[in-house]
Short mmCIF file of C-alpha atoms and ligand atoms in Angstrom, two decimals:
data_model
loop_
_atom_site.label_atom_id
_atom_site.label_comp_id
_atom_site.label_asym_id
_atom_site.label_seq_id
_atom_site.Cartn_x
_atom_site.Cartn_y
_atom_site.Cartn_z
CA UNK A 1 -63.13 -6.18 8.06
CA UNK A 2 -59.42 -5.37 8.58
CA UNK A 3 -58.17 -3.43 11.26
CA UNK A 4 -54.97 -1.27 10.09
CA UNK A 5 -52.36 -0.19 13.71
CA UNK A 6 -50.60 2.45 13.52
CA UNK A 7 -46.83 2.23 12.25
CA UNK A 8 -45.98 2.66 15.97
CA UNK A 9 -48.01 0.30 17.52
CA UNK A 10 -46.79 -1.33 20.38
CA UNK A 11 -47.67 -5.29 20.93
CA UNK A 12 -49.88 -5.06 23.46
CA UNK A 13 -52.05 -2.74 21.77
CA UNK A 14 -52.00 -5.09 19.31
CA UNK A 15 -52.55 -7.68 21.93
CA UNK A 16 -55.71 -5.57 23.12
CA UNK A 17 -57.47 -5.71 19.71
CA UNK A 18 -56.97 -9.01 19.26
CA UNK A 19 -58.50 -9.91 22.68
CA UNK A 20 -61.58 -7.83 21.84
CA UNK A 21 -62.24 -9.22 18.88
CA UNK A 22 -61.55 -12.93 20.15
CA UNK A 23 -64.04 -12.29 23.35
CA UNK A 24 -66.40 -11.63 21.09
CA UNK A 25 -66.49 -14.89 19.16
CA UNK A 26 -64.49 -13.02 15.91
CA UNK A 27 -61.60 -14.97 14.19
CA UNK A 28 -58.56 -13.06 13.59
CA UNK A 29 -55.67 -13.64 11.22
CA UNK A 30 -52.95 -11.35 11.87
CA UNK A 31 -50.71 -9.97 9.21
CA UNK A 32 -47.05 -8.20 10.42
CA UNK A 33 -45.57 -6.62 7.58
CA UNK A 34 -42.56 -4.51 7.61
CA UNK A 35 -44.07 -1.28 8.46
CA UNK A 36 -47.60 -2.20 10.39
CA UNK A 37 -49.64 -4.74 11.64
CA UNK A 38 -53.35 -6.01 9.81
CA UNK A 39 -55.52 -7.53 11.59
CA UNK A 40 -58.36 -9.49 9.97
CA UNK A 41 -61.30 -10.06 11.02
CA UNK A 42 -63.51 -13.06 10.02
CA UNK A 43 -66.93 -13.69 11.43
CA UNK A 44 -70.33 -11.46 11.20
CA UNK A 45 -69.60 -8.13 10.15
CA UNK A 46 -72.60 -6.41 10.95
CA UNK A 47 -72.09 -7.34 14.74
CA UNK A 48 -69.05 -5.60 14.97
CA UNK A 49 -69.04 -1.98 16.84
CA UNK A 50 -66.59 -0.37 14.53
CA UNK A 51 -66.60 2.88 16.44
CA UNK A 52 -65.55 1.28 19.38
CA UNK A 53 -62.41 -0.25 17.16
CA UNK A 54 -61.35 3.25 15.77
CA UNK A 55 -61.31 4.05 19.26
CA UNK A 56 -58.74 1.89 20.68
CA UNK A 57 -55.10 3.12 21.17
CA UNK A 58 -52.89 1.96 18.41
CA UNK A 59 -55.76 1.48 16.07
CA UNK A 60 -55.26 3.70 12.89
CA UNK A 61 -58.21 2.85 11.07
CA UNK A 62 -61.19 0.54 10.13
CA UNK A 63 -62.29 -1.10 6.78
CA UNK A 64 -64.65 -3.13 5.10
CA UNK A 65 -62.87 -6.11 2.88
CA UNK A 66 -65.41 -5.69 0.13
CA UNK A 67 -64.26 -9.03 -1.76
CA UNK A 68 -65.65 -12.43 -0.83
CA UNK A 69 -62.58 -13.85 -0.32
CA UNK A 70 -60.56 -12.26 2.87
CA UNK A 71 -57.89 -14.91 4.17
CA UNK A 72 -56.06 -14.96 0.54
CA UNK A 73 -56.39 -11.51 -0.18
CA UNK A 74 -54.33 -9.22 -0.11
CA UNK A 75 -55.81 -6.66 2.06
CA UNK A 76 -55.68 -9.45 5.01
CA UNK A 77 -52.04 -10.01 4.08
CA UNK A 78 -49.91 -7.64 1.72
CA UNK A 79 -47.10 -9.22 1.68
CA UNK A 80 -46.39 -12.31 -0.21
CA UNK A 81 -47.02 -15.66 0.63
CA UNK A 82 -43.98 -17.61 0.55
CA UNK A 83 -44.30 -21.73 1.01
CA UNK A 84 -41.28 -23.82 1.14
CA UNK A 85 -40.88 -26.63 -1.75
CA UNK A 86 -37.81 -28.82 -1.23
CA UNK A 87 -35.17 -26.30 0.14
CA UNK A 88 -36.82 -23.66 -2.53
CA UNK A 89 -39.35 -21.13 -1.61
CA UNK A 90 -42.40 -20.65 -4.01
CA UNK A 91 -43.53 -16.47 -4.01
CA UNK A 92 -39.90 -15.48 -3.71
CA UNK A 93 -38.09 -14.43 -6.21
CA UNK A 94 -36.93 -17.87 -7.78
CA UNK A 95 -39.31 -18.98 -10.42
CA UNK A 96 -40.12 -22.70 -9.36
CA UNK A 97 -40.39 -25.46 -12.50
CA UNK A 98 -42.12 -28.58 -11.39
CA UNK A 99 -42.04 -31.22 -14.64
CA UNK A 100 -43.00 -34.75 -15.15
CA UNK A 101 -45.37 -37.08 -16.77
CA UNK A 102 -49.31 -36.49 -17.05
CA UNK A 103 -49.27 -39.83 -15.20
CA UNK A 104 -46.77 -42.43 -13.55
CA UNK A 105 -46.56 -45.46 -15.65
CA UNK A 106 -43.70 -47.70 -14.20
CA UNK A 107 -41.15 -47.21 -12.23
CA UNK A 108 -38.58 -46.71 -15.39
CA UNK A 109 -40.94 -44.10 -16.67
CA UNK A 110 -40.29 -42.07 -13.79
CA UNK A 111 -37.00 -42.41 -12.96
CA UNK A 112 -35.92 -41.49 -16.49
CA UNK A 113 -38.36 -38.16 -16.78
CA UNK A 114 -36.69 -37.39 -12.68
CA UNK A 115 -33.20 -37.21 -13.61
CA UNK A 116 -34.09 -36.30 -16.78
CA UNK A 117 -35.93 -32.99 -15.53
CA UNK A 118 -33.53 -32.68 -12.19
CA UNK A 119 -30.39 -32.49 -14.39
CA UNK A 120 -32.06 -30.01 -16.88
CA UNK A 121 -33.16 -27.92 -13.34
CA UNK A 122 -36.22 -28.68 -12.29
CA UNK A 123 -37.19 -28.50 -9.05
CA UNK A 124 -40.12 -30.68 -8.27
CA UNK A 125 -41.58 -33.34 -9.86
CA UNK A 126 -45.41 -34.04 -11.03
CA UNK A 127 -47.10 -37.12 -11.50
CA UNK A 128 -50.57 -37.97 -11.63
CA UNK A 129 -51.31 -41.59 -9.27
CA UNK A 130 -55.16 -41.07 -9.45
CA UNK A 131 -55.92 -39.68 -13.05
CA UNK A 132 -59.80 -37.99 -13.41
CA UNK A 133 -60.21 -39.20 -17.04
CA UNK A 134 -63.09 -37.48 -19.02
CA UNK A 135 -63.94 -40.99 -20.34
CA UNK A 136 -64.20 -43.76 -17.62
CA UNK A 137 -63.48 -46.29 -20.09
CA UNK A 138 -59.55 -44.35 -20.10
CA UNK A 139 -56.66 -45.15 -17.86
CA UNK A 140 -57.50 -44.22 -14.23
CA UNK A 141 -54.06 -44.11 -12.78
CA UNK A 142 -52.00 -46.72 -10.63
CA UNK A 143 -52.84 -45.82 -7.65
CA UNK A 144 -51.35 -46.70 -4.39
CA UNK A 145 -48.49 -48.23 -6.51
CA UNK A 146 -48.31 -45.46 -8.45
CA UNK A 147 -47.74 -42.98 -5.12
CA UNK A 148 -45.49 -45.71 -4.09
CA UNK A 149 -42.97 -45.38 -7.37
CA UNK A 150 -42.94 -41.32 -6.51
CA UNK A 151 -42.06 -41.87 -3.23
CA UNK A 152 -39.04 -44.27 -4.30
CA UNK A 153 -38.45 -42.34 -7.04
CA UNK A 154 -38.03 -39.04 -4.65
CA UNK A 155 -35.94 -41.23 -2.20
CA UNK A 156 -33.22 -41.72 -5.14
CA UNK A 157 -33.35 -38.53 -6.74
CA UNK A 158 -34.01 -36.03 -4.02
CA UNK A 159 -37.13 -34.31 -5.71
CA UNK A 160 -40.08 -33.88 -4.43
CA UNK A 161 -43.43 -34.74 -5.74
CA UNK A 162 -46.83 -33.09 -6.78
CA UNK A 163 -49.72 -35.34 -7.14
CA UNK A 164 -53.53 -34.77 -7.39
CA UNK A 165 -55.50 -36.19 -5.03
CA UNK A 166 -59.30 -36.82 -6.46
CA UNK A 167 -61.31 -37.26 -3.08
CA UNK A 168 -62.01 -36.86 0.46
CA UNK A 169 -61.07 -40.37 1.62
CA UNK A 170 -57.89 -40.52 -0.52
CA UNK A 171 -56.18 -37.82 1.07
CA UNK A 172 -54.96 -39.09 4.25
CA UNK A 173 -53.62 -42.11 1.75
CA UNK A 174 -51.92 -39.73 -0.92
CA UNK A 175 -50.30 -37.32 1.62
CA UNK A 176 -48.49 -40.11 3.00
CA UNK A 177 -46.66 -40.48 0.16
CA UNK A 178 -46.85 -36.58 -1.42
CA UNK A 179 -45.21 -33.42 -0.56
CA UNK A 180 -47.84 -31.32 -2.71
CA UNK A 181 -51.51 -32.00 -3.08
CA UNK A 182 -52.75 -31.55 -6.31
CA UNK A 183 -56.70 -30.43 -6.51
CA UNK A 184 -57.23 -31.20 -10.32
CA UNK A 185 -59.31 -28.84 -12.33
CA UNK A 186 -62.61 -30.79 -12.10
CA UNK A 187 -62.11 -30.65 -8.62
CA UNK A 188 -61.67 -27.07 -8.14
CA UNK A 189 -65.11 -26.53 -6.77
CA UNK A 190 -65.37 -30.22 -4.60
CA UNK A 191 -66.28 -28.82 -1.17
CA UNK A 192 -65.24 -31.95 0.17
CA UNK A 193 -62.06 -32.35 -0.79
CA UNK A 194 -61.06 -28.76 -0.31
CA UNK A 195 -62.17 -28.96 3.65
CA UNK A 196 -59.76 -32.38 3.81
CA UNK A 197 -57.22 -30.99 2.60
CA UNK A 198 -57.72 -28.20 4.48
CA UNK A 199 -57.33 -30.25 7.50
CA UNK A 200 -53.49 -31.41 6.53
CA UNK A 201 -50.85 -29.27 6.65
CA UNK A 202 -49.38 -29.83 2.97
CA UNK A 203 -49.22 -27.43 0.69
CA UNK A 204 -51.87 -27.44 -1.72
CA UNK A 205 -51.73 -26.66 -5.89
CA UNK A 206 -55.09 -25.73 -6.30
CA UNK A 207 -55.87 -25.50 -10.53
CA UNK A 208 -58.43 -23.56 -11.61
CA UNK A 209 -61.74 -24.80 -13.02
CA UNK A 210 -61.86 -24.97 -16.76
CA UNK A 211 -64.64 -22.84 -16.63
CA UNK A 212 -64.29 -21.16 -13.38
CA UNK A 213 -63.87 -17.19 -12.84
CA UNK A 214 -60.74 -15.98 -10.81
CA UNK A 215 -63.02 -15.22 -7.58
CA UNK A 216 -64.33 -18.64 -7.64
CA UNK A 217 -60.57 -19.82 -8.19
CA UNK A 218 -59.97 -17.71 -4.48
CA UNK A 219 -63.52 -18.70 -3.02
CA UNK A 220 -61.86 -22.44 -3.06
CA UNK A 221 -58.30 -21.23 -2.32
CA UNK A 222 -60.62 -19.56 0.82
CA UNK A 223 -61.89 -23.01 1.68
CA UNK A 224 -58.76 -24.35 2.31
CA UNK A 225 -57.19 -21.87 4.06
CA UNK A 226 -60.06 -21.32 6.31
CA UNK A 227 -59.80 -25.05 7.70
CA UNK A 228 -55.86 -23.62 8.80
CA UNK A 229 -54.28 -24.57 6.03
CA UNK A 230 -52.39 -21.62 4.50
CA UNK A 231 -50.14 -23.15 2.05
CA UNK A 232 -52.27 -23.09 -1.19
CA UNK A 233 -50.84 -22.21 -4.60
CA UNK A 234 -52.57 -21.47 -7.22
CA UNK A 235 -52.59 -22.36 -10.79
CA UNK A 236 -53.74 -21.23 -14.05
CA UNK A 237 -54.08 -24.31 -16.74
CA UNK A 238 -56.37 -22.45 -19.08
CA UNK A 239 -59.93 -22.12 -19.72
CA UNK A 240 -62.28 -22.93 -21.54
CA UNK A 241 -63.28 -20.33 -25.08
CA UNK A 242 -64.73 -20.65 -28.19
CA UNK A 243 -61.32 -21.09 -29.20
CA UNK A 244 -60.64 -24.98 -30.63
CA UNK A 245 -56.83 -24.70 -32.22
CA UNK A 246 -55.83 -25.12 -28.90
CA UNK A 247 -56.72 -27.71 -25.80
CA UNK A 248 -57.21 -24.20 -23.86
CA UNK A 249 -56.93 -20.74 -23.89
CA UNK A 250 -54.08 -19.38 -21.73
CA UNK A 251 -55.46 -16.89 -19.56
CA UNK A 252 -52.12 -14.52 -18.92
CA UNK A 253 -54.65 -12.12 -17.58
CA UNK A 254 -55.12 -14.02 -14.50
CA UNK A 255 -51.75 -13.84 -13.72
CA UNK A 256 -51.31 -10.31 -12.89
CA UNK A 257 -54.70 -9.99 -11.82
CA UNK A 258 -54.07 -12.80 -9.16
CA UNK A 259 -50.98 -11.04 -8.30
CA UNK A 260 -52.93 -7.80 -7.26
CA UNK A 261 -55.91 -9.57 -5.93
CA UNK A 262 -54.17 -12.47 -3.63
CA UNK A 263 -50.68 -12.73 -1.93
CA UNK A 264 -50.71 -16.83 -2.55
CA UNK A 265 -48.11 -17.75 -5.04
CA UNK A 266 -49.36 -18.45 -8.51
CA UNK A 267 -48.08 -21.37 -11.07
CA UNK A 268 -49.30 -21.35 -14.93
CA UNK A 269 -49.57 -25.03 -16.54
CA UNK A 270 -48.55 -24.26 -20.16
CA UNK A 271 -49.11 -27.85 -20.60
CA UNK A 272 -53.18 -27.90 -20.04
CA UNK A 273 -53.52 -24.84 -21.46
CA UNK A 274 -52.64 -25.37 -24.37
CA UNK A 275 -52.85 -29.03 -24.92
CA UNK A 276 -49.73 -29.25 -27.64
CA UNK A 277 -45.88 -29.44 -26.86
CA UNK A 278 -45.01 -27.25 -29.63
CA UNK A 279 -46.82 -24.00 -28.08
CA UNK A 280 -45.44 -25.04 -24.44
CA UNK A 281 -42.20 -23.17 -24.81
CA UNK A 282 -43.63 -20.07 -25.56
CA UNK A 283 -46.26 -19.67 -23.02
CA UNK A 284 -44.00 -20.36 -20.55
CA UNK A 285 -41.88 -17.50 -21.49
CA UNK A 286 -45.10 -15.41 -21.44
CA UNK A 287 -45.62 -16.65 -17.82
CA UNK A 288 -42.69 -15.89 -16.27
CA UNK A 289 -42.38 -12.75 -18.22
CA UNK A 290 -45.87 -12.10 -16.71
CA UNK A 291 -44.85 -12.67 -13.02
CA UNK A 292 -45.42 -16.66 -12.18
CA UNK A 293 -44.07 -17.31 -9.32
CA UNK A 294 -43.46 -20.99 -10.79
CA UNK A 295 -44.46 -23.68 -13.97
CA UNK A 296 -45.94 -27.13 -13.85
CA UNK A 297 -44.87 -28.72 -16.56
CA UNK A 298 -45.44 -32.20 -18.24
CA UNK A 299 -42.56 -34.41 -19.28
CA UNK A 300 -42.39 -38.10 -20.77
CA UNK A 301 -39.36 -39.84 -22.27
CA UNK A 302 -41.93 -41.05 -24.97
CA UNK A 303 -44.43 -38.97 -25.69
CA UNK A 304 -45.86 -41.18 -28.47
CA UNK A 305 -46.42 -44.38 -25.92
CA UNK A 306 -47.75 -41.93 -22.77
CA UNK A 307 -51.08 -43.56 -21.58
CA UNK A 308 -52.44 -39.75 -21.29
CA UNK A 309 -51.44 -36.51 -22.72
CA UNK A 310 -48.51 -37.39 -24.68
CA UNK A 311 -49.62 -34.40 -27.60
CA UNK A 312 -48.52 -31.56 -24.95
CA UNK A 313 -46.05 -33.57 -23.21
CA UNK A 314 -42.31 -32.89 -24.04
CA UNK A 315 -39.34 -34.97 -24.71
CA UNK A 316 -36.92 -34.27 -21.99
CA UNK A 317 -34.83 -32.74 -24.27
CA UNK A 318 -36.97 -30.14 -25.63
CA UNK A 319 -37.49 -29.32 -21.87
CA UNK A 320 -34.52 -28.86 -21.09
CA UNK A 321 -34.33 -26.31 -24.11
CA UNK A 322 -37.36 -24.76 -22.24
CA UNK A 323 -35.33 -24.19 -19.16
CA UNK A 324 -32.33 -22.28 -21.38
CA UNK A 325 -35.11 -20.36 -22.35
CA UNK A 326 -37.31 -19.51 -19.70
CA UNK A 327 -33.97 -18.64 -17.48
CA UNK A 328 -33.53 -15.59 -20.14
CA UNK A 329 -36.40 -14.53 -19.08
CA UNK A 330 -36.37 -14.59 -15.64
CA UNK A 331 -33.72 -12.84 -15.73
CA UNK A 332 -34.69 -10.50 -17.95
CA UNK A 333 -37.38 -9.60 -15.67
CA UNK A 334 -35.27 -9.77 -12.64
CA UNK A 335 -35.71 -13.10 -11.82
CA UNK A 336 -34.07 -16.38 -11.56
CA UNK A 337 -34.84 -20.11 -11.41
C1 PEP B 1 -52.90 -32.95 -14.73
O1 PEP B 1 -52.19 -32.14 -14.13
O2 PEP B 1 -52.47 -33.96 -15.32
C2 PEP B 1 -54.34 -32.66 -14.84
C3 PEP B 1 -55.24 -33.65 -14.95
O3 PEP B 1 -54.60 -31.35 -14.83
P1 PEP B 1 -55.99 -30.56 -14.90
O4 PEP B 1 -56.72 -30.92 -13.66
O5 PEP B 1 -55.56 -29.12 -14.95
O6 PEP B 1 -56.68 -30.99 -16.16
MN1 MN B 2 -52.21 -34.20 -17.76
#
C-alpha cells in the first residue's frame, strides 16, 4: 500500500500518518520527492482500514502496490536511487565503469589492470577473491590473500573495489576489505546471503540469475533492502537462451524495463553476457545507449594466461578504446562518464 499527501502537506500531517501506521505494528518507508511525500506501507494489507487513511488531513489518496516487490519499486520511491561509489554517484547522470580481472591472481596482476583501467577512466575496480567455479576441480579464488592484494592495491591507486562474496559466514570477512559486495549470479536467489548482507551497510551489486526473471531479480534486491540495507544495484550479465554463439544472451530489455519498474541503479556486464571480448565493445554501447546507469567490465593484462575468463576479458588497451567509445555515447544520449 502507498499512501500519496497532498502537494501541500505539512510535516506533521505527515508525522500523523506515520504514527498511525507505526501504532499499528505497519513498517513505513517514506519517500520525499520534489513535489509530495509517499509513504509506504509494508506489513498485512488486509488489516489496514483504508477508509480511515483517505480520511486523514493531508492524505490525498490510497493505493494498492500490486507488484511483489514494494521497497525497490518505484511506486514506494519515484525518484532515483543514487549510492555513492568513490566520490562518484551511481543513478546520476555519470555512467559508472567498474573494470578488472575475472579474478585476482597476484599482486602484479592487479596493480597493472588498476592503473591500467584508472588511467583509461575507470572508476572502480572488480576482482573476484572467492570465485564460484562451475567445476570444483577449477581455480576457487585466493581468498583472504586475494581481498588482501585489493585492499593494497586500492590503498596505492585510490580505486575502489567490487568483489563477490559467496556465503553467509564470509561476509563479515570480505566487507572488511570491500567497498562493494558482489552477490554472483548463482547466488542471486541464496536467502542466506542476501539477509547478511542485508545486515551491513555496503552497497550491494546484486547480478541476476542466469535463468532468473526480472521480478525474481527485485524479489532478492527486496531481501536486501528489507534487512535496512538500501544500497543495492543491480546488474544484468545475461541469460540463459537457446542461443550457443554466445556465453549469454544480452537482455537490453531488462534495462529499460528495470528502469520503469525499480528506482535502484542498474549496471549491464557485457563481459558475462556475452562471454567473448570481441562483442564487449558493442554491447556496451548498446547499454549505455539503453540507459545503464554504469558497466562492470573484465580486464587482464594477459588474457591468454588468466586462470578464468580470459576469452571475454580485454587487453587494457582495447578497454581503453571501449571508454573512447562508450563516452560518444553517453554523450550522445546526454550523458557522461
Ligand atoms: C564474475 O563477475 O566474475 C562472475 C562470476 O559473474 P557471474 O556471477 O555473473 O557469473
Ligand atoms: Mn568472470
Amino acid at each position: 500500500m502507498i499512501i500519496v499527501m497532498k502537494m501541500n502537506a505539512t510535516s506533521n500531517e505527515v508525522d500523523s500518518v506515520l504514527a498511525r501506521l507505526e501504532s499499528g505494528g505497519w513498517k513505513t518507508h517514506i519517500s520525499r520527492g520534489e513535489e509530495r511525500t509517499i509513504i509506504g506501507v509494508i506489513g498485512d494489507e488486509r488489516k489496514l482500514d483504508q477508509g480511515t487513511l483517505s480520511g486523514m488531513d493531508g492524505v490525498d489518496r490510497v493505493m494498492p502496490v500490486l507488484r511483489p516487490f514494494k521497497l525497490a519499486s518505484r511506486d514506494f520511491q519515484p525518484e532515483d536511487s543514487k549510492i555513492a561509489l568513490n566520490g562518484h554517484v551511481i543513478g546520476d547522470n555519470k555512467v559508472i565503469v567498474i573494470a578488472g580481472p575475472c579474478a585476482v591472481e597476484s599482486m602484479e596482476q592487479m596493480m597493472e589492470t588498476a592503473i591500467a583501467v584508472k588511467e583509461a577512466g575507470a572508476h572502480l575496480l572488480r576482482g573476484g577473491a572467492f570465485k564460484p567455479r562451475t567445476s570444483p576441480y577449477s581455480f576457487q579464488g585466493m581468498g583472504e590473500d586475494g581481498l588482501k592484494i585489493l585492499a593494497e592495491v586500492r590503498q596505492q591507486t585510490g580505486l575502489h573495489v567490487v568483489t563477490e562474496v559467496m556465503s553467509p559466514d564470509q561476509v563479515d570477512l570480505v566487507a572488511k576489505y570491500a567497498d562493494v559486495l558482489q552477490i554472483g549470479t548463482r547466488n542471486m536467489q541464496n536467502y542466506a546471503l542476501l539477509n547478511a548482507v542485508g545486515q551491513t551497510r555496503k552497497p550491494v551489486l546484486l547480478k541476476r540469475g542466469m535463468m532468473s526473471t526480472i521480478e525474481e531479480l527485485l524479489m532478492s534486491a527486496e531481501y536486501i533492502m528489507s534487512n535496512g540495507n538500501h544500497k543495492v544495484i543491480l546488474c544484468e550479465r545475461g541469460i540463459r537462451t537457446f542461443e550457443k554463439y554466445t556465453r549469454n544472451t544480452l537482455d537490453i530489455n531488462a534495462v529499460p524495463v528495470l528502469k520503469e519498474l525499480t528506482h535502484l541503479p542498474v549496471v549491464v556486464d557485457p563481459s558475462h553476457a556475452t562471454g567473448r571480448w570481441t562483442l564487449v565493445k558493442a554491447t556496451s554501447r548498446a547499454a549505455v545507449a539503453a540507459g545503464a546507469d554504469g558497466l562492470i567490465i573484465e580486464v587482464h593484462p594477459n588474457p591468454a594466461e588468466a586462470v578464468s575468463d580470459g576469452e571475454q576479458s580485454l587487453k587494457p588497451k582495447r578497454f581503453a578504446e571501449l571508454m573512447v567509445e562508450v563516452r560518444r555515447v553517453a554523450e550522445a544520449v546526454g550523458r557522461s562518464i
